[in-house]
Amino acid sequence: MADVQDTIRERAAALLSSGEVSAVIGWGAGRFDDVRFPLVVKRAEDAGKLVFDASCVQMTAKRLLEHTGEGKVALVARGCESRAVNRFIADHQLTRDQVYVIGVPCPGMVDPATGETLKRCAECQVRNPVVHDELVGDPVPEPKPYRFAEVDRVEAMSREERRAFFDEMYGKCIRCYACRNACPCCTCRECFVEQDKVGWQGKAFNVNEARYYGMIRAFHTGDRCIECGECERACPMGLPLMVIMHQQVRDIDKLFGPYEGGGLTDSGPDPLRTYKTDDIEEFM
Amino acid sequence: MPRDNEQTGEFTPKILAFCCNWCTYAGADLAGLNRMNYPADVKVLRVPCSGRVNPQYVLKALQSGCDGVLVCGCHPGDCHYSTGNYYAKRRMMIFKRMVEFAGLSPERFQIRWISGSEAGKFRDTVVEVSEQIRALGPMENDAPSRAAIDAVAGTVASPEADEELFAAAKEAI
Ligand code: SF4
Ligand code: SF4
Ligand code: SF4
């Protein structure tokens, strides 16, 4: 990946010095060898600080929204970031001409804690950028691994066990909202959890309020989810948040036609924001 | 919250029914005009359209003391606003599957299409749902048994989640 990193640096320097973009978003070195952080480079001489290797675990696309209004911004985008760009465009957070996409086919990242493939990469369906202005490196094969193993496991449990599973999961949630902040679908100016005067989301720290938050957030993003797995990766409690996302994705796929996850194109409508008069009927 | 009938000692559930103004509410009205009998377990909440029912209301109701929720609207194709119930149908199909996946008893959340002339169907639906929920008992009965909790213990969060840190955080709050 060394030449990819070199090319990214070169291209970032060129784009910044020509003034075509005002910033380049990628990854920079962290305090340890295997730790990377999202990095926003604004001067051509800093382009050498950009890093690209198997430790770039974060999905950086959300940083784009912090820099809209600063002119065109370049984003180093793998499959997941490129789908997030499409998601932003479909959700009217961004226009295509506000972002310059430096596409990078992704070989998959390594979880620094275990040394194995990062979970969200092991479930990834789209490694090559679906949208890009230029491509750095050669396209990689798409293994399209099976991503519903955990859903199968939970689905096979009895109702009480499933309830116990989610009780334990939401019982551990500390409601830090990191999952929301990381998610490219969660771009509302005012999130329902912060509508204090409306008061849908209670402030008490207990499993019911965490369940309310977790399930409603999952439902808000269920039909737009790009399956990047960043919510789960960002969760400081290590909760298996993708199980409820994948469960919805699979149901939407079964009921309303092929759903390969949002973000494959930059246009709607999303499955729960449209209807067909001949949708199956089960509520007679 | 004691919800037993004072005279009989029998459990009386609280069931919230979202009824659309144009069909189901009229159907309920007609049931009243025809002096049909049905259990008073169901509390009718009138909404303009089944499409107005944000799925989060359902979860909120179940968490705030309701033992069951019924969402009713016009039959697809008959919506007063043309399309509201088509959207509701898609949303509710996915939301229902999601809450059931997360361990809710399926009977506690039901969706029915009842038109303004179907007073009998309204009565039958209320009777049926009420019987099902009476059999299930209060919402607290949905809680998992000790055996179920033990069966999944330790399989939820990844080992990196630091138990001790979590316990300390919880204590501090
Ligand atoms: S909800 Fe979907 S889109 Fe949002 S962070 Fe999680 S996987 Fe990504
Ligand atoms: S959780 Fe829902 S309301 Fe909050 S930002 Fe995400 S989509 Fe918007
Ligand atoms: S990131 Fe994890 S702990 Fe934080 S609010 Fe989301 S689920 Fe809860």
Tab-separated table of C-alpha atoms in Angstrom, chain A:
chain	number	residue	atom	x	y	z
A	1	MET	CA	0.000	0.000	0.000
A	2	ALA	CA	3.095	2.189	0.096
A	3	ASP	CA	2.734	3.414	-3.501
A	4	VAL	CA	-0.930	4.148	-2.895
A	5	GLN	CA	0.078	6.295	0.062
A	6	ASP	CA	2.704	8.095	-2.045
A	7	THR	CA	0.209	8.765	-4.811
A	8	ILE	CA	-2.339	10.063	-2.310
A	9	ARG	CA	0.257	12.485	-0.929
A	10	GLU	CA	1.279	13.632	-4.405
A	11	ARG	CA	-2.262	14.131	-5.537
A	12	ALA	CA	-3.211	15.931	-2.317
A	13	ALA	CA	-0.254	18.312	-2.719
A	14	ALA	CA	-1.121	18.959	-6.356
A	15	LEU	CA	-4.800	19.571	-5.662
A	16	LEU	CA	-4.049	21.911	-2.770
A	17	SER	CA	-1.344	23.916	-4.513
A	18	SER	CA	-3.420	24.344	-7.671
A	19	GLY	CA	-6.189	25.663	-5.453
A	20	GLU	CA	-8.662	23.182	-6.858
A	21	VAL	CA	-9.602	22.061	-3.358
A	22	SER	CA	-9.379	23.877	-0.040
A	23	ALA	CA	-8.744	20.786	2.052
A	24	VAL	CA	-8.003	17.081	1.746
A	25	ILE	CA	-9.548	14.654	4.219
A	26	GLY	CA	-7.706	11.416	4.879
A	27	TRP	CA	-5.855	9.765	7.748
A	28	GLY	CA	-2.821	10.807	9.722
A	29	ALA	CA	-0.471	8.992	12.063
A	30	GLY	CA	-1.607	8.564	15.640
A	31	ARG	CA	0.448	8.136	18.752
A	32	PHE	CA	1.150	4.461	18.148
A	33	ASP	CA	2.218	2.546	15.063
A	34	ASP	CA	-1.179	0.999	14.534
A	35	VAL	CA	-3.333	4.008	15.393
A	36	ARG	CA	-4.567	6.412	12.712
A	37	PHE	CA	-6.806	9.423	13.000
A	38	PRO	CA	-8.886	11.299	10.464
A	39	LEU	CA	-6.739	14.170	9.230
A	40	VAL	CA	-7.770	17.329	7.403
A	41	VAL	CA	-4.888	18.776	5.397
A	42	LYS	CA	-5.195	22.384	4.265
A	43	ARG	CA	-1.664	23.260	3.070
A	44	ALA	CA	0.229	21.546	0.290
A	45	GLU	CA	3.346	21.226	2.460
A	46	ASP	CA	1.370	19.150	4.969
A	47	ALA	CA	0.320	16.583	2.378
A	48	GLY	CA	3.190	14.368	3.532
A	49	LYS	CA	1.340	13.825	6.803
A	50	LEU	CA	-1.324	11.790	5.076
A	51	VAL	CA	-1.120	8.078	5.799
A	52	PHE	CA	-2.811	5.142	4.126
A	53	ASP	CA	-2.296	1.633	5.419
A	54	ALA	CA	-4.202	-1.239	7.010
A	55	SER	CA	-4.747	0.705	10.251
A	56	CYS	CA	-7.077	3.334	8.776
A	57	VAL	CA	-10.096	1.946	10.586
A	58	GLN	CA	-12.255	5.077	10.727
A	59	MET	CA	-14.849	5.881	8.098
A	60	THR	CA	-13.959	9.552	7.621
A	61	ALA	CA	-16.756	10.741	5.349
A	62	LYS	CA	-18.687	12.519	8.086
A	63	ARG	CA	-15.805	15.021	8.401
A	64	LEU	CA	-16.867	16.333	4.980
A	65	LEU	CA	-19.924	17.961	6.482
A	66	GLU	CA	-17.749	19.978	8.852
A	67	HIS	CA	-16.060	21.604	5.872
A	68	THR	CA	-18.924	22.421	3.553
A	69	GLY	CA	-18.886	26.092	2.658
A	70	GLU	CA	-15.099	26.138	2.410
A	71	GLY	CA	-15.090	25.506	-1.305
A	72	LYS	CA	-14.419	22.139	-2.840
A	73	VAL	CA	-13.013	19.563	-0.431
A	74	ALA	CA	-11.190	16.384	-1.439
A	75	LEU	CA	-11.955	13.118	0.318
A	76	VAL	CA	-9.769	10.040	0.210
A	77	ALA	CA	-12.538	7.501	-0.274
A	78	ARG	CA	-12.656	3.723	-0.122
A	79	GLY	CA	-15.849	1.801	-0.852
A	80	CYS	CA	-17.505	2.865	2.411
A	81	GLU	CA	-16.597	6.561	2.161
A	82	SER	CA	-17.722	6.694	-1.463
A	83	ARG	CA	-21.118	5.287	-0.535
A	84	ALA	CA	-21.324	7.843	2.264
A	85	VAL	CA	-20.754	10.584	-0.329
A	86	ASN	CA	-23.705	9.270	-2.316
A	87	ARG	CA	-25.718	9.105	0.888
A	88	PHE	CA	-24.976	12.777	1.655
A	89	ILE	CA	-25.974	13.797	-1.855
A	90	ALA	CA	-29.207	11.794	-1.710
A	91	ASP	CA	-29.959	13.343	1.700
A	92	HIS	CA	-29.236	16.849	0.352
A	93	GLN	CA	-26.324	17.423	2.691
A	94	LEU	CA	-23.895	18.025	-0.122
A	95	THR	CA	-23.810	18.563	-3.844
A	96	ARG	CA	-21.540	16.528	-6.051
A	97	ASP	CA	-19.490	19.576	-7.055
A	98	GLN	CA	-18.612	20.325	-3.427
A	99	VAL	CA	-16.504	17.226	-3.127
A	100	TYR	CA	-13.558	15.858	-5.054
A	101	VAL	CA	-13.343	12.115	-4.514
A	102	ILE	CA	-9.906	10.500	-4.545
A	103	GLY	CA	-10.999	6.891	-4.851
A	104	VAL	CA	-8.907	4.130	-3.295
A	105	PRO	CA	-9.834	0.468	-3.815
A	106	CYS	CA	-9.673	-1.045	-0.341
A	107	PRO	CA	-8.004	-4.322	0.593
A	108	GLY	CA	-9.671	-4.316	4.042
A	109	MET	CA	-8.364	-2.956	7.311
A	110	VAL	CA	-6.899	-4.665	10.350
A	111	ASP	CA	-8.346	-4.386	13.844
A	112	PRO	CA	-5.449	-3.228	16.035
A	113	ALA	CA	-6.982	-4.966	19.068
A	114	THR	CA	-7.068	-8.443	17.543
A	115	GLY	CA	-4.736	-8.272	14.540
A	116	GLU	CA	-7.494	-9.750	12.378
A	117	THR	CA	-9.578	-8.168	9.637
A	118	LEU	CA	-11.745	-5.410	11.057
A	119	LYS	CA	-15.296	-6.654	11.504
A	120	ARG	CA	-16.827	-4.003	9.278
A	121	CYS	CA	-14.332	-4.891	6.531
A	122	ALA	CA	-14.983	-8.606	6.893
A	123	GLU	CA	-18.664	-7.875	6.128
A	124	CYS	CA	-18.016	-5.277	3.427
A	125	GLN	CA	-19.929	-5.649	0.158
A	126	VAL	CA	-18.352	-2.811	-1.814
A	127	ARG	CA	-14.602	-2.352	-1.556
A	128	ASN	CA	-14.096	-0.332	-4.713
A	129	PRO	CA	-15.325	3.260	-4.656
A	130	VAL	CA	-18.730	3.549	-6.344
A	131	VAL	CA	-18.068	7.190	-7.167
A	132	HIS	CA	-14.751	8.911	-7.742
A	133	ASP	CA	-13.071	11.699	-9.659
A	134	GLU	CA	-9.853	9.760	-9.912
A	135	LEU	CA	-8.772	6.318	-8.821
A	136	VAL	CA	-5.539	5.645	-6.964
A	137	GLY	CA	-4.384	2.052	-7.297
A	138	ASP	CA	-5.919	-0.871	-9.139
A	139	PRO	CA	-9.451	-2.141	-8.484
A	140	VAL	CA	-9.584	-5.000	-5.984
A	141	PRO	CA	-11.788	-8.110	-6.210
A	142	GLU	CA	-15.149	-7.956	-4.421
A	143	PRO	CA	-15.479	-11.045	-2.216
A	144	LYS	CA	-19.052	-10.087	-1.148
A	145	PRO	CA	-18.904	-12.099	2.099
A	146	TYR	CA	-22.058	-13.277	3.855
A	147	ARG	CA	-22.968	-10.564	6.325
A	148	PHE	CA	-26.020	-11.924	8.120
A	149	ALA	CA	-24.349	-14.571	10.302
A	150	GLU	CA	-25.077	-12.678	13.523
A	151	VAL	CA	-28.674	-12.011	12.425
A	152	ASP	CA	-29.098	-15.732	11.798
A	153	ARG	CA	-27.722	-16.522	15.233
A	154	VAL	CA	-30.080	-14.130	17.021
A	155	GLU	CA	-33.055	-15.067	14.858
A	156	ALA	CA	-32.608	-18.714	15.802
A	157	MET	CA	-33.032	-17.874	19.499
A	158	SER	CA	-36.347	-18.068	21.343
A	159	ARG	CA	-38.248	-14.844	21.940
A	160	GLU	CA	-37.100	-14.652	25.542
A	161	GLU	CA	-33.499	-15.161	24.568
A	162	ARG	CA	-33.733	-12.433	21.968
A	163	ARG	CA	-35.221	-10.136	24.556
A	164	ALA	CA	-32.398	-11.070	26.935
A	165	PHE	CA	-29.854	-10.439	24.190
A	166	PHE	CA	-31.170	-6.933	23.554
A	167	ASP	CA	-31.617	-6.255	27.275
A	168	GLU	CA	-27.968	-7.016	27.775
A	169	MET	CA	-26.985	-4.964	24.753
A	170	TYR	CA	-28.978	-1.876	25.684
A	171	GLY	CA	-28.162	-2.363	29.343
A	172	LYS	CA	-24.545	-1.729	28.438
A	173	CYS	CA	-25.183	1.324	26.284
A	174	ILE	CA	-23.907	4.477	27.963
A	175	ARG	CA	-25.836	6.719	25.524
A	176	CYS	CA	-22.736	8.541	24.400
A	177	TYR	CA	-24.327	8.881	20.922
A	178	ALA	CA	-21.016	8.014	19.268
A	179	CYS	CA	-22.904	5.681	16.937
A	180	ARG	CA	-25.086	8.548	15.761
A	181	ASN	CA	-22.196	10.945	15.399
A	182	ALA	CA	-20.265	8.474	13.275
A	183	CYS	CA	-23.174	7.533	11.023
A	184	PRO	CA	-23.407	9.084	7.555
A	185	CYS	CA	-27.205	8.755	7.667
A	186	CYS	CA	-27.488	10.742	10.902
A	187	THR	CA	-27.263	14.223	9.480
A	188	CYS	CA	-30.371	15.784	11.035
A	189	ARG	CA	-29.846	19.328	12.269
A	190	GLU	CA	-31.784	18.414	15.345
A	191	CYS	CA	-31.772	14.785	16.348
A	192	PHE	CA	-34.815	13.405	18.163
A	193	VAL	CA	-32.684	12.756	21.246
A	194	GLU	CA	-31.961	16.464	21.529
A	195	GLN	CA	-35.519	17.662	21.123
A	196	ASP	CA	-35.705	18.316	24.845
A	197	LYS	CA	-38.972	20.220	24.742
A	198	VAL	CA	-40.718	17.462	22.821
A	199	GLY	CA	-39.289	14.988	25.256
A	200	TRP	CA	-39.510	11.711	23.359
A	201	GLN	CA	-36.104	10.629	24.553
A	202	GLY	CA	-36.033	10.537	28.346
A	203	LYS	CA	-32.913	11.524	30.244
A	204	ALA	CA	-32.918	8.680	32.741
A	205	PHE	CA	-30.037	6.252	32.537
A	206	ASN	CA	-31.686	2.886	32.196
A	207	VAL	CA	-32.162	0.070	29.770
A	208	ASN	CA	-35.555	1.278	28.514
A	209	GLU	CA	-34.282	4.698	27.516
A	210	ALA	CA	-31.254	3.126	25.875
A	211	ARG	CA	-33.527	0.722	24.035
A	212	TYR	CA	-35.681	3.619	22.912
A	213	TYR	CA	-32.646	5.457	21.607
A	214	GLY	CA	-31.037	2.432	20.003
A	215	MET	CA	-34.117	1.111	18.267
A	216	ILE	CA	-35.421	4.440	17.060
A	217	ARG	CA	-32.023	5.418	15.714
A	218	ALA	CA	-31.746	2.061	14.019
A	219	PHE	CA	-35.159	2.572	12.449
A	220	HIS	CA	-34.352	6.129	11.313
A	221	THR	CA	-31.347	4.840	9.443
A	222	GLY	CA	-32.587	1.347	8.568
A	223	ASP	CA	-33.605	1.980	4.986
A	224	ARG	CA	-30.697	4.300	4.207
A	225	CYS	CA	-27.918	2.418	5.970
A	226	ILE	CA	-24.845	2.051	3.783
A	227	GLU	CA	-23.719	-0.875	5.931
A	228	CYS	CA	-20.391	0.714	6.635
A	229	GLY	CA	-20.388	-0.693	10.174
A	230	GLU	CA	-18.922	2.524	11.517
A	231	CYS	CA	-21.578	2.812	14.256
A	232	GLU	CA	-20.526	-0.528	15.654
A	233	ARG	CA	-16.830	0.277	15.334
A	234	ALA	CA	-17.289	3.635	17.045
A	235	CYS	CA	-19.220	2.205	19.997
A	236	PRO	CA	-16.985	2.411	23.058
A	237	MET	CA	-18.905	-0.432	24.701
A	238	GLY	CA	-18.328	-2.785	21.771
A	239	LEU	CA	-22.039	-3.419	21.261
A	240	PRO	CA	-23.139	-5.431	18.206
A	241	LEU	CA	-25.154	-2.606	16.662
A	242	MET	CA	-24.960	-4.025	13.150
A	243	VAL	CA	-27.183	-6.942	14.043
A	244	ILE	CA	-30.278	-4.750	14.056
A	245	MET	CA	-29.153	-2.839	10.950
A	246	HIS	CA	-28.512	-6.019	8.994
A	247	GLN	CA	-31.808	-7.469	10.171
A	248	GLN	CA	-33.683	-4.499	8.708
A	249	VAL	CA	-31.632	-4.525	5.537
A	250	ARG	CA	-32.441	-8.171	5.002
A	251	ASP	CA	-36.163	-7.664	5.608
A	252	ILE	CA	-36.306	-4.650	3.304
A	253	ASP	CA	-34.476	-6.676	0.707
A	254	LYS	CA	-36.936	-9.556	1.019
A	255	LEU	CA	-40.089	-7.451	1.106
A	256	PHE	CA	-39.446	-4.487	-1.139
A	257	GLY	CA	-37.002	-5.714	-3.705
A	258	PRO	CA	-33.244	-5.794	-3.962
A	259	TYR	CA	-31.548	-3.613	-1.405
A	260	GLU	CA	-27.817	-3.727	-1.555
A	261	GLY	CA	-27.508	-1.068	1.063
A	262	GLY	CA	-27.873	2.632	0.529
A	263	GLY	CA	-25.332	4.807	-1.166
A	264	LEU	CA	-24.849	2.790	-4.329
A	265	THR	CA	-26.401	5.685	-6.218
A	266	ASP	CA	-26.913	9.298	-5.205
A	267	SER	CA	-30.646	9.392	-5.779
A	268	GLY	CA	-33.705	8.234	-3.874
A	269	PRO	CA	-36.254	7.247	-3.070
A	270	ASP	CA	-35.264	5.022	-0.196
A	271	PRO	CA	-37.430	1.943	0.410
A	272	LEU	CA	-39.392	3.374	3.361
A	273	ARG	CA	-39.863	6.722	1.680
A	274	THR	CA	-41.820	5.310	-1.190
A	275	TYR	CA	-44.454	2.609	-1.775
A	276	LYS	CA	-45.952	0.408	-4.437
A	277	THR	CA	-49.676	-0.169	-4.656
A	278	ASP	CA	-49.002	-3.897	-4.997
A	279	ASP	CA	-46.821	-4.217	-1.897
A	280	ILE	CA	-47.557	-7.468	-0.117
A	281	GLU	CA	-50.452	-7.283	2.304
A	282	GLU	CA	-50.207	-8.841	5.735
A	283	PHE	CA	-52.364	-6.613	7.922
A	284	MET	CA	-55.868	-7.443	6.608
